[in-house]
Coordinates of C-alpha atoms and ligand atoms in Angstrom, one line a residue:
M300 CA 35.4 92.5 226.3
L301 CA 35.4 95.3 224.9
S302 CA 31.8 96.6 223.1
N303 CA 31.7 97.0 220.0
E304 CA 30.0 100.8 220.7
E305 CA 34.0 100.9 223.0
A306 CA 36.0 99.4 219.9
R307 CA 33.9 101.7 217.7
L308 CA 35.2 105.2 219.2
N309 CA 38.6 103.9 219.8
A310 CA 39.1 102.8 216.1
L311 CA 37.5 106.6 215.5
H312 CA 39.9 108.6 218.4
Q313 CA 43.0 106.5 217.1
L314 CA 42.6 108.3 213.2
H315 CA 43.4 111.7 215.7
V316 CA 41.3 113.4 213.2
L317 CA 38.9 114.5 215.7
D318 CA 39.0 118.6 216.4
T319 CA 41.4 119.2 213.5
Q320 CA 41.5 121.7 210.8
P321 CA 40.2 121.6 207.9
S322 CA 41.2 120.1 204.7
E323 CA 40.9 121.0 201.0
G324 CA 40.6 117.6 200.5
F325 CA 37.6 116.7 202.6
D326 CA 35.9 119.7 201.4
R327 CA 36.8 118.5 197.5
I328 CA 34.6 115.6 198.2
T329 CA 31.7 117.2 200.1
R330 CA 31.0 119.8 198.0
M331 CA 30.9 116.9 195.1
A332 CA 27.9 115.6 197.4
S333 CA 26.1 118.7 197.8
H334 CA 26.2 119.1 194.0
I335 CA 25.4 115.7 193.0
F336 CA 23.0 115.8 195.0
Q337 CA 21.8 119.8 194.4
A338 CA 21.5 119.6 198.1
P339 CA 22.1 122.8 200.3
I340 CA 24.2 120.9 203.1
A341 CA 26.4 118.4 202.8
A342 CA 29.3 116.6 205.7
V343 CA 31.3 114.3 206.3
S344 CA 30.6 113.5 210.0
L345 CA 31.8 111.8 212.8
T346 CA 30.1 110.0 215.5
D347 CA 31.9 110.2 218.9
Q348 CA 31.1 109.3 222.3
D349 CA 28.1 112.6 222.6
R350 CA 28.5 115.0 219.6
Q351 CA 28.9 114.5 215.8
W352 CA 31.7 116.1 214.7
F353 CA 32.5 118.1 211.0
K354 CA 35.3 117.5 209.4
S355 CA 34.0 118.6 206.8
R356 CA 31.3 120.8 205.9
V357 CA 29.1 122.9 203.1
G358 CA 25.8 125.0 204.5
V359 CA 26.5 124.6 207.9
E360 CA 27.9 127.2 210.6
H361 CA 28.2 124.4 213.4
S362 CA 31.5 122.4 213.8
S363 CA 29.4 119.4 215.3
I364 CA 25.8 119.2 217.2
P365 CA 25.3 116.7 220.3
R366 CA 24.7 112.9 218.5
D367 CA 21.1 112.6 221.0
G368 CA 18.5 111.9 217.6
A369 CA 21.0 112.7 214.7
P370 CA 20.1 110.3 211.9
C371 CA 24.2 110.3 211.1
A372 CA 24.8 108.6 214.7
A373 CA 22.9 105.7 212.9
V374 CA 24.5 105.6 210.0
A375 CA 27.7 105.0 212.4
E376 CA 26.1 102.8 214.3
S377 CA 24.4 100.0 211.5
T378 CA 27.5 100.5 208.9
G379 CA 24.5 101.2 206.3
M380 CA 23.3 104.5 204.7
V381 CA 20.5 105.7 206.4
V382 CA 17.5 108.2 203.8
V383 CA 15.0 110.0 205.6
P384 CA 13.0 112.1 202.9
D385 CA 11.2 113.7 205.2
L386 CA 12.2 114.1 209.0
L387 CA 8.4 115.9 209.7
A388 CA 6.8 112.8 208.6
D389 CA 9.6 109.6 210.3
P390 CA 8.8 109.2 213.9
C391 CA 12.5 108.8 215.0
Y392 CA 13.3 112.3 213.5
A393 CA 10.1 114.5 213.6
D394 CA 11.1 116.4 217.0
S395 CA 14.9 115.9 216.5
L396 CA 17.6 118.9 216.5
L397 CA 17.6 118.7 213.2
A398 CA 14.0 118.6 211.6
R399 CA 13.6 121.9 214.4
S400 CA 16.1 123.9 212.9
G401 CA 14.3 123.5 209.5
I402 CA 15.8 120.7 207.9
R403 CA 13.7 118.1 205.9
F404 CA 15.7 115.5 203.9
Y405 CA 19.1 113.8 204.5
A406 CA 20.7 110.7 203.8
G407 CA 23.9 109.4 204.6
A408 CA 26.5 106.8 204.0
P409 CA 28.5 105.1 206.5
L410 CA 32.2 105.9 206.8
V411 CA 33.4 102.3 207.4
T412 CA 36.7 101.4 208.5
R413 CA 39.2 98.2 207.4
E414 CA 37.9 96.5 210.2
G415 CA 34.7 97.2 209.3
Y416 CA 33.6 100.0 212.3
G417 CA 31.6 102.9 211.3
L418 CA 33.1 106.5 211.8
G419 CA 30.6 108.1 210.8
S420 CA 28.8 109.3 207.9
L421 CA 28.9 111.2 204.6
C422 CA 25.5 113.2 204.5
V423 CA 23.6 115.6 202.7
L424 CA 21.0 117.1 203.6
D425 CA 17.8 119.8 202.4
T426 CA 15.3 121.9 203.5
Q427 CA 12.5 120.1 201.6
P428 CA 12.1 116.7 201.3
R429 CA 12.0 114.4 198.7
Q430 CA 13.1 111.5 197.3
A431 CA 16.7 110.2 196.5
K432 CA 17.6 108.1 193.4
P433 CA 19.5 105.1 193.7
A434 CA 22.2 106.3 191.1
D435 CA 23.1 109.2 193.8
L436 CA 22.9 107.1 197.3
A437 CA 25.4 105.1 194.4
A438 CA 27.0 108.2 194.1
L439 CA 27.2 108.8 197.7
S440 CA 28.7 105.6 198.9
D441 CA 31.4 106.4 196.5
L442 CA 32.0 109.3 198.0
A443 CA 31.9 107.7 201.5
G444 CA 34.8 105.1 200.4
M445 CA 37.0 108.7 198.8
V446 CA 36.6 109.7 202.1
M447 CA 37.8 106.5 204.1
S448 CA 41.0 107.0 201.3
Q449 CA 41.5 110.8 202.2
F450 CA 41.5 109.9 205.9
E451 CA 44.2 106.4 205.1
L452 CA 46.3 109.4 203.6
E453 CA 46.4 112.0 205.5
Y454 CA 45.8 110.6 209.2
S455 CA 46.9 106.9 209.2
L456 CA 49.4 106.4 206.3
G457 CA 52.2 105.0 207.7
R458 CA 51.0 106.2 211.2
V459 CA 48.6 102.3 211.9
D460 CA 50.3 99.1 212.3
Q461 CA 48.7 96.9 209.6
L462 CA 49.0 93.8 211.5
S463 CA 47.2 95.5 214.8
G464 CA 45.2 98.0 213.8
L465 CA 47.3 100.4 216.3
P466 CA 49.2 104.0 215.6
N467 CA 53.3 103.7 215.1
R468 CA 56.4 104.4 216.7
L469 CA 56.0 107.4 213.8
Q470 CA 52.8 108.3 216.0
F471 CA 53.7 107.5 219.0
L472 CA 56.6 110.4 218.8
E473 CA 54.2 113.1 217.0
D474 CA 51.8 112.2 220.4
M475 CA 54.5 113.0 223.0
E476 CA 55.6 115.6 221.1
K477 CA 52.4 117.6 221.4
L478 CA 51.9 116.4 224.2
A479 CA 55.2 118.4 225.7
E480 CA 54.2 121.7 224.1
T481 CA 50.6 121.6 225.2
H482 CA 50.9 120.4 229.1
P483 CA 55.3 120.8 229.8
E484 CA 56.6 119.8 233.4
E485 CA 53.8 117.5 234.1
P486 CA 55.2 113.8 235.5
R487 CA 54.1 111.6 233.1
V488 CA 54.5 108.1 233.1
L489 CA 55.4 105.2 230.1
V490 CA 54.9 102.0 230.0
L491 CA 56.0 99.5 227.4
I492 CA 55.2 96.0 227.1
D493 CA 57.4 93.7 225.7
I494 CA 55.5 90.8 224.6
A495 CA 58.3 88.3 224.6
H496 CA 62.1 87.7 224.6
T497 CA 63.6 87.4 221.6
D498 CA 64.7 83.6 222.2
Q499 CA 61.3 82.7 222.6
I500 CA 60.4 84.2 219.7
S501 CA 62.7 83.4 217.4
R502 CA 62.0 79.5 218.9
G503 CA 58.3 80.3 217.8
V504 CA 59.6 81.2 214.3
R505 CA 61.1 78.3 214.0
A506 CA 59.1 75.9 214.3
M507 CA 56.0 78.0 212.8
G508 CA 57.3 80.3 210.2
I509 CA 57.2 83.8 210.6
S510 CA 53.1 84.2 210.6
F511 CA 54.2 83.0 214.9
I512 CA 54.6 86.6 214.5
D513 CA 51.8 88.1 213.1
E514 CA 49.6 85.5 215.4
I515 CA 51.2 87.3 218.8
V516 CA 50.9 90.1 217.8
K517 CA 47.0 90.8 216.7
E518 CA 46.4 88.5 220.0
T519 CA 48.1 90.6 222.3
A520 CA 46.9 93.8 220.8
Q521 CA 43.4 92.4 221.2
V522 CA 44.1 91.4 225.2
I523 CA 45.7 94.7 225.5
R524 CA 42.4 96.5 224.3
D525 CA 39.9 94.2 226.3
S526 CA 41.8 95.1 229.3
M527 CA 42.5 97.4 232.1
I528 CA 43.9 100.0 230.2
R529 CA 42.5 100.3 227.4
K530 CA 41.4 103.5 228.2
R531 CA 44.4 104.8 227.0
P532 CA 46.2 105.3 223.8
I533 CA 47.9 102.4 222.3
Y534 CA 51.1 102.1 220.2
H535 CA 52.5 100.0 218.6
V536 CA 56.5 100.9 218.8
S537 CA 58.2 98.3 217.9
T538 CA 57.3 95.1 215.8
T539 CA 57.1 93.0 219.8
Q540 CA 56.2 95.7 222.0
F541 CA 53.5 98.2 223.1
A542 CA 53.7 101.3 225.0
I543 CA 50.9 102.6 226.9
L544 CA 50.7 106.2 228.7
A545 CA 49.1 105.9 231.8
P546 CA 46.4 108.0 233.1
E547 CA 47.3 111.1 234.4
E548 CA 45.6 111.0 237.5
M549 CA 47.2 107.9 238.4
E550 CA 50.0 107.4 241.4
Q551 CA 53.2 105.3 240.1
D552 CA 52.3 102.5 242.8
A553 CA 47.8 102.0 242.0
Y554 CA 49.8 102.6 237.8
L555 CA 52.4 99.5 239.0
E556 CA 48.9 97.5 240.9
L557 CA 47.2 98.2 237.3
L558 CA 49.9 96.8 235.4
G559 CA 50.6 94.1 237.9
A560 CA 46.5 93.1 236.8
T561 CA 47.0 93.5 232.8
M562 CA 50.1 91.4 233.5
A563 CA 47.9 88.5 234.9
H564 CA 45.4 89.2 232.4
L565 CA 47.6 88.9 229.5
R566 CA 48.9 85.6 231.0
E567 CA 45.7 83.6 231.0
N568 CA 44.3 84.9 228.2
S569 CA 47.3 83.7 225.3
Q570 CA 46.9 81.1 223.7
F571 CA 50.9 81.0 223.2
R572 CA 50.8 81.5 227.5
F573 CA 53.2 78.2 227.5
L574 CA 55.6 80.1 225.5
L575 CA 55.6 83.3 225.7
T576 CA 56.8 86.1 228.9
A577 CA 55.8 89.0 228.6
A578 CA 57.6 91.7 230.0
L579 CA 56.9 95.6 231.6
G580 CA 59.0 98.1 231.7
V581 CA 58.1 101.3 233.4
A582 CA 59.4 105.3 232.5
P583 CA 58.3 108.1 234.5
F584 CA 58.8 110.9 233.2
V585 CA 58.4 114.8 232.7
T586 CA 56.9 116.4 229.8
G587 CA 58.9 117.9 228.0
R588 CA 62.4 117.5 229.6
M589 CA 63.6 114.4 228.1
T590 CA 62.8 113.4 223.9
P591 CA 59.8 111.3 223.1
D592 CA 63.0 108.7 221.6
N593 CA 64.3 108.8 225.0
I594 CA 61.9 108.3 227.2
L595 CA 60.9 104.9 224.7
R596 CA 64.9 104.0 225.3
A597 CA 63.9 104.5 229.7
A598 CA 61.0 102.4 229.3
N599 CA 63.0 99.6 226.4
S600 CA 65.7 99.4 229.0
A601 CA 63.2 98.6 232.1
A602 CA 61.2 95.9 230.0
Q603 CA 64.6 94.5 229.3
D604 CA 65.8 94.4 233.4
A605 CA 62.0 93.3 234.6
R606 CA 63.1 90.7 232.3
S607 CA 65.3 88.7 235.4
S608 CA 62.8 90.1 237.9
E609 CA 60.4 87.9 239.3
T610 CA 57.1 90.0 238.4
Q611 CA 58.3 90.8 234.9
I612 CA 58.0 94.2 235.3
S613 CA 60.1 97.0 236.4
V614 CA 61.2 100.7 237.2
Y615 CA 63.4 102.9 234.7
S616 CA 66.8 102.4 236.7
P617 CA 69.5 104.8 236.1
A618 CA 72.4 103.2 236.7
M619 CA 71.0 99.9 235.4
D620 CA 70.8 101.8 232.1
Q621 CA 73.9 103.6 232.3
M622 CA 76.0 100.3 232.7
H623 CA 74.0 98.5 230.1
R624 CA 74.4 101.7 227.1
R625 CA 78.1 101.6 228.4
R626 CA 78.0 98.4 227.7
F627 CA 76.5 98.9 224.3
D628 CA 79.0 102.0 223.9
L629 CA 82.1 99.8 224.6
L630 CA 80.6 97.1 222.0
N631 CA 79.8 100.0 219.6
D632 CA 83.7 101.7 219.6
F633 CA 85.8 97.6 220.4
G634 CA 84.7 97.2 216.3
A635 CA 86.6 100.5 215.5
A636 CA 89.4 99.9 217.8
L637 CA 90.3 96.9 216.1
A638 CA 90.6 98.2 212.5
Q639 CA 92.6 101.4 214.2
P640 CA 95.9 101.1 215.0
G641 CA 96.9 102.6 218.5
Q642 CA 93.7 101.5 220.9
L643 CA 94.2 98.1 221.7
R644 CA 98.5 96.9 222.7
L645 CA 99.4 93.5 224.8
V646 CA 101.4 93.8 228.0
F647 CA 103.2 91.1 229.3
Q648 CA 103.0 89.5 232.6
P649 CA 106.4 87.5 233.6
R650 CA 106.1 83.8 234.8
I651 CA 108.4 82.3 237.0
D652 CA 109.5 78.9 237.3
L653 CA 109.6 78.4 241.3
A654 CA 112.5 76.2 241.4
T655 CA 115.0 77.7 239.0
G656 CA 113.8 81.5 239.6
Q657 CA 114.0 82.0 236.4
C658 CA 111.7 83.5 234.1
V659 CA 109.8 80.8 231.9
G660 CA 107.6 82.6 229.6
A661 CA 105.1 85.6 229.7
E662 CA 101.0 86.1 229.7
A663 CA 100.0 88.2 226.8
L664 CA 96.9 90.6 228.3
L665 CA 95.1 93.5 226.1
R666 CA 94.9 96.6 227.7
W667 CA 92.6 98.7 225.5
A668 CA 92.8 103.6 225.5
H669 CA 89.4 104.0 225.0
P670 CA 89.8 107.8 223.1
R671 CA 87.2 109.6 225.2
L672 CA 86.9 106.6 228.1
G673 CA 90.0 106.6 228.5
A674 CA 91.8 102.7 229.8
I675 CA 88.9 100.1 230.2
A676 CA 90.3 97.0 231.8
P677 CA 89.6 93.2 230.2
D678 CA 87.7 92.3 232.9
E679 CA 85.5 94.4 231.8
F680 CA 84.9 94.3 227.9
I681 CA 86.5 91.0 227.2
P682 CA 83.0 89.5 228.6
V683 CA 81.0 91.8 227.2
V684 CA 83.3 91.8 222.9
E685 CA 82.9 87.7 223.8
Q686 CA 79.3 87.6 223.4
S687 CA 79.2 89.3 220.4
R688 CA 80.7 88.2 215.8
L689 CA 83.8 90.7 217.8
S690 CA 85.3 87.3 219.7
K691 CA 86.7 86.0 217.1
P692 CA 88.8 88.7 215.5
I693 CA 89.9 90.2 219.0
T694 CA 91.7 87.0 219.4
D695 CA 92.9 86.4 215.5
W696 CA 94.1 90.4 216.5
V697 CA 95.8 89.2 220.0
L698 CA 97.3 85.9 218.4
D699 CA 98.7 87.8 216.0
T700 CA 99.8 90.5 218.0
A701 CA 101.3 88.2 220.9
L702 CA 103.1 85.7 218.1
S703 CA 104.5 88.7 215.9
Q704 CA 106.1 90.2 219.8
L705 CA 107.3 86.8 220.6
S706 CA 109.2 85.6 217.0
R707 CA 110.8 89.5 217.3
W708 CA 111.7 88.4 221.0
Q709 CA 113.2 85.2 219.8
A710 CA 115.3 86.4 217.0
R711 CA 117.2 88.7 219.4
G712 CA 117.8 85.3 221.6
M713 CA 115.1 85.3 224.3
D714 CA 113.9 81.5 225.1
I715 CA 111.3 82.0 226.2
S716 CA 106.9 81.1 226.3
L717 CA 103.8 83.0 224.8
S718 CA 100.7 82.4 226.9
V719 CA 97.3 84.2 224.9
N720 CA 93.8 83.7 226.6
I721 CA 91.6 83.0 224.3
S722 CA 87.8 82.7 224.5
A723 CA 85.8 79.7 225.0
I724 CA 83.7 81.1 222.0
N725 CA 86.8 80.8 219.7
L726 CA 86.5 76.7 220.2
L727 CA 83.9 76.9 218.9
E728 CA 85.1 78.4 215.5
S729 CA 85.3 75.7 212.9
D730 CA 88.6 77.2 211.3
F731 CA 89.8 77.9 215.1
V732 CA 92.9 75.5 214.9
E733 CA 93.7 76.3 211.4
R734 CA 94.0 79.9 212.0
V735 CA 96.4 79.5 215.3
K736 CA 98.2 76.8 212.6
A737 CA 98.8 80.0 210.0
C738 CA 99.5 82.7 212.6
L739 CA 102.2 80.3 214.4
A740 CA 103.9 79.5 210.2
G741 CA 103.2 83.2 209.4
H742 CA 105.5 84.4 212.6
H743 CA 107.5 81.0 212.3
V744 CA 107.1 80.5 215.7
Q745 CA 106.6 76.7 217.2
P746 CA 104.3 75.4 218.1
G747 CA 105.1 74.5 221.7
K748 CA 106.6 78.3 222.2
L749 CA 102.3 79.1 222.9
E750 CA 100.1 77.9 225.4
L751 CA 96.6 78.9 225.0
E752 CA 94.6 79.7 228.1
V753 CA 90.9 78.8 228.2
T754 CA 89.0 79.8 231.9
E755 CA 87.7 76.2 233.7
S756 CA 84.2 78.3 233.8
A757 CA 84.1 78.5 230.4
M758 CA 85.3 74.8 229.1
M759 CA 83.0 73.4 231.4
Q760 CA 80.1 75.4 229.5
K761 CA 80.8 75.0 225.7
S762 CA 80.4 71.0 224.4
D763 CA 82.3 67.4 223.0
Y764 CA 83.1 69.4 220.1
A765 CA 84.8 72.7 222.1
R766 CA 86.9 69.0 223.5
T767 CA 87.5 67.7 219.6
Q768 CA 88.8 71.5 219.0
L769 CA 90.8 71.5 222.3
Q770 CA 92.4 67.6 220.9
A771 CA 93.4 69.0 217.7
L772 CA 95.7 72.2 219.3
R773 CA 96.7 69.6 221.2
A774 CA 98.0 67.4 218.1
V775 CA 99.2 70.4 216.7
G776 CA 101.9 70.8 219.3
V777 CA 100.2 73.6 221.2
C778 CA 100.1 74.0 225.7
L779 CA 97.1 74.0 226.7
A780 CA 96.5 75.5 230.2
I781 CA 93.2 76.3 232.0
D782 CA 92.6 79.8 233.6
D783 CA 91.4 80.5 237.2
F784 CA 91.5 76.9 238.0
G785 CA 89.4 76.4 241.2
T786 CA 86.2 79.3 240.8
G787 CA 84.8 77.0 238.2
Y788 CA 83.5 73.9 240.3
S789 CA 84.7 71.5 237.9
S790 CA 84.8 67.9 239.2
L791 CA 88.6 66.9 238.9
A792 CA 86.9 63.7 236.9
Y793 CA 85.8 66.4 234.4
L794 CA 89.1 68.0 234.5
Q795 CA 91.0 65.0 233.9
Q796 CA 89.2 64.8 230.3
L797 CA 90.7 67.8 228.9
P798 CA 93.9 67.6 227.0
A799 CA 95.3 70.3 228.9
Q800 CA 99.2 70.4 230.8
V801 CA 99.0 73.4 232.5
V802 CA 96.7 74.6 235.2
K803 CA 96.3 77.7 236.6
V804 CA 95.1 78.1 240.1
D805 CA 92.6 81.4 240.7
R806 CA 94.0 84.7 242.6
A807 CA 91.3 83.9 244.8
F808 CA 93.2 81.2 246.9
M809 CA 96.3 83.3 246.9
R810 CA 94.9 85.9 249.4
G811 CA 94.4 83.1 252.1
I812 CA 97.3 81.2 252.3
E813 CA 99.7 83.0 254.3
D814 CA 97.5 83.7 257.2
C815 CA 95.0 81.2 257.1
E816 CA 95.9 76.9 257.3
R817 CA 92.5 75.6 255.4
E818 CA 92.8 77.5 253.4
R819 CA 96.7 76.7 252.6
S820 CA 95.6 73.0 253.0
L821 CA 92.9 73.4 250.1
V822 CA 96.2 75.1 247.8
R823 CA 98.5 72.7 248.8
S824 CA 96.3 69.5 247.8
L825 CA 94.6 71.4 244.8
I826 CA 98.4 71.9 243.8
S827 CA 99.5 68.0 244.5
L828 CA 96.0 66.6 243.4
S829 CA 96.7 68.1 240.0
Q830 CA 100.3 67.6 240.0
D831 CA 99.1 63.7 240.3
L832 CA 97.2 64.3 237.3
G833 CA 100.0 65.4 235.2
Y834 CA 99.4 68.9 235.3
R835 CA 102.1 71.9 235.6
V836 CA 100.7 74.0 237.6
V837 CA 100.7 77.9 237.9
A838 CA 99.4 79.5 241.0
E839 CA 98.0 83.7 239.7
G840 CA 98.5 86.6 241.7
V841 CA 101.2 86.2 243.6
E842 CA 101.7 89.6 245.6
T843 CA 104.0 89.0 248.3
A844 CA 107.4 87.3 249.1
M845 CA 105.4 84.9 251.6
A846 CA 102.7 83.9 249.4
A847 CA 105.7 82.6 246.8
E848 CA 108.1 81.5 249.5
V849 CA 104.7 79.5 251.2
L850 CA 104.6 78.3 247.4
V851 CA 107.8 76.9 246.8
E852 CA 107.5 74.9 250.0
M853 CA 104.6 73.0 247.8
K854 CA 106.5 73.0 244.7
C855 CA 104.1 74.3 242.9
D856 CA 105.6 74.8 239.1
E857 CA 105.5 78.0 238.3
A858 CA 104.1 81.3 239.6
Q859 CA 103.2 84.8 238.4
G860 CA 102.2 87.9 240.2
Y861 CA 103.0 91.0 241.0
F862 CA 105.5 90.6 243.3
F863 CA 107.4 89.2 240.4
A864 CA 106.5 91.9 238.0
R865 CA 103.0 93.9 237.3
P866 CA 101.7 92.8 233.2
L867 CA 104.4 94.7 231.9
E868 CA 104.9 97.2 228.4
A869 CA 107.3 95.2 225.2
E870 CA 110.1 97.6 226.0
D871 CA 109.9 97.3 229.6
F872 CA 109.2 93.4 229.5
V873 CA 112.6 93.2 227.9
D874 CA 114.2 96.0 230.5
W875 CA 112.9 94.5 233.3
L876 CA 114.4 90.1 231.6
I877 CA 118.1 92.3 231.6
A878 CA 117.4 93.4 235.0
H879 CA 116.5 90.1 236.2
R880 CA 119.5 88.6 234.6
Q881 CA 117.0 86.1 232.3
L882 CA 118.9 87.4 229.0
H883 CA 120.5 84.6 227.0
P884 CA 124.3 84.9 228.0
V885 CA 125.2 85.7 224.4
I886 CA 123.2 89.6 224.6
L887 CA 124.0 90.1 228.1
G888 CA 127.7 89.3 228.4
P889 CA 129.1 85.6 231.0
A890 CA 129.0 88.3 234.1
C891 CA 125.2 88.3 234.1
A892 CA 124.3 84.7 233.1
E893 CA 123.3 83.2 236.4
P894 CA 120.0 82.9 237.5
A895 CA 117.7 85.0 239.7
L896 CA 116.2 83.3 242.4
L897 CA 113.2 84.9 244.3
S898 CA 115.5 87.7 245.9
A899 CA 113.4 89.5 243.4
Ligands
LIG244 P1 93.7 86.0 234.0 O1 94.0 85.6 232.3 O2 93.3 84.9 234.6 O3 94.8 87.2 233.8 C1 95.5 87.2 235.0 C2 94.8 88.3 235.3 O4 95.2 88.6 236.8 C3 95.3 89.9 234.8 O5 94.2 90.9 234.7 C4 96.4 90.3 235.4 O6 96.9 91.7 235.4 C5 96.2 89.9 237.2 N1 96.6 90.0 238.1 C6 98.9 89.4 237.8 N2 99.2 89.3 238.9 C7 98.2 89.6 239.5 C8 98.4 89.7 241.3 O7 99.3 89.9 241.3 N3 97.0 90.4 241.5 C9 96.2 91.0 241.0 N4 94.8 91.3 241.9 N5 95.7 90.8 240.0 C10 96.9 89.9 239.0 P2 93.8 91.7 233.4 O8 95.3 92.1 232.7 O9 93.2 92.7 233.7 O10 92.8 90.7 232.8 C11 91.7 90.5 233.8 C12 91.5 88.8 232.8 O11 90.8 89.5 231.1 C13 92.2 88.1 232.1 O12 92.1 86.9 233.4 C14 91.7 87.2 231.0 O13 90.6 86.4 231.6 C15 91.4 88.2 230.3 N6 91.7 89.0 228.9 C16 92.7 89.4 229.2 N7 93.6 89.7 228.2 C17 92.7 88.7 227.6 C18 93.0 88.5 225.6 O14 94.0 88.6 225.4 N8 91.6 87.6 225.2 C19 90.9 87.0 226.3 N9 89.7 86.6 225.5 N10 90.8 87.1 227.4 C20 91.9 88.3 228.0
LIG245 MG1 94.9 84.0 232.1
LIG246 MG1 93.6 83.7 235.4

């Protein structure tokens, strides 16, 4: 625990008032005190570690005097009024510096913070001994209250967090600016303490109400203050985060060790230690080279990385940060991509019936041309976007665009079906089935011509509700496919419960089937087992003629892959179909009617 004097000094230092310039707001009060007492000397005197420093003064030349033997120190320590009618007659002060310099009378009213810490005194002094009138002392006390209000107004208003009593982010930013000016090009370290994971906080608020946050913030602020890093200024930079500037003289390794101890201290001393996990982010920086905002952001980025580390402490990594920033940018920009035409489009990859060699359908795959970053692969942006509230509009956009394309193709006589990938989260949307139905009706497409693909792993994670939705989609007549099959570790028993008709064997299996007998027999049994369960099997990622031939021999139903065609732009898809003689004879003429086999 901090001693009372340490806590008092903390409170004084956190005001950031020591050694600042005189200010008329304080001088006015000091003049009034001198006037009421008809005393030649008055001061707003603050009790620092070993000096009395005057924020405002009348009739004194020095800006500070030693603390030792000063009656103002007694006022600060006792937080009570001190009146000495005659210093020379008082054994405590007869030999004090003040008495020796000719002062006889002293009256001081305490300057007390809301938390009860005595910062110093508003004092009046006279060179004559005298008695103080009670009315004058009451006025002095009132004026001391006004001095405190002035402090709040000039130094802490909007700069100190009411809950923790610590300087806030504004103060942090300002102090960091100052540090860059006064100590440029110095290596320093900022540490960010993130009290708890957001999930833990929301669970706590749910169970105990919003005051849970107040409780944990107050408690952590106290624990950090009491901990080994208490000597540093501590900032309360966001609701549940504190920032500390490491001591400049300390090596990073030694500091990390100290932080480890601080974490242990936090863990041991919190009444919520079983509910909360604090994480610590460490951001080394060179003063003046990074903006304070960016330093804080870097420390926060490290704190978030720390959440997945064993020690819950992590040093800022530019690579990880870059990745998260990119993810953030992508998510941020994807909303605009959905709203403006031109950035998103669908490409179509043919699906081939291996028994006839005919193209029986296509998979619609999303493409994003980012205006600044260029082409972004769906494997990169889909997982990011899926976790946001954009998963709904993205699937709506894809469905609408795909069905609109399909209905135009059907109008030209192309009898194919179209597969659309959906996110597992869509299955938790209560109106999803209705939206699919409305979209089909809007584009006059038969439900049986639409196939929805959900990955195996995603299906496994979702609830019974998702399964009910799949059943409802099935009832509408939409075809369902399990995508990336074989990568999700689902059991066949589980597979059987899903109302899907198609299994798409993941492309990871295709690499081995050409030359590895084990892999080949694995795929063979995967295909025959799925077929025995009533599924139509599609092999994904078929890149070579040999792989295609092996699949034909295994009696796999369909295949899709670069060997047949890469995903194609909508117009190229039609050209491809024509080139492979798959369009209806009415369009192509009788000469082109025979099907193309694997000779593609
Ligand atoms: P997926 O649904 O399994 O799609 C097949 C992926 O394999 C596509 O990648 C396709 O371009 C690629 N591919 C096809 N043939 C071959 C081949 O022979 N060799 C290799 N190496 N790859 C091949 P793409 O377009 O990059 O899409 C990646 C994933 O992103 C998709 O995997 C799907 O899960 C997701 N995705 C794509 N479009 C959408 C969409 O509109 N909505 C949702 N929710 N997910 C989508
Ligand atoms: Mg797919
Ligand atoms: Mg797949």
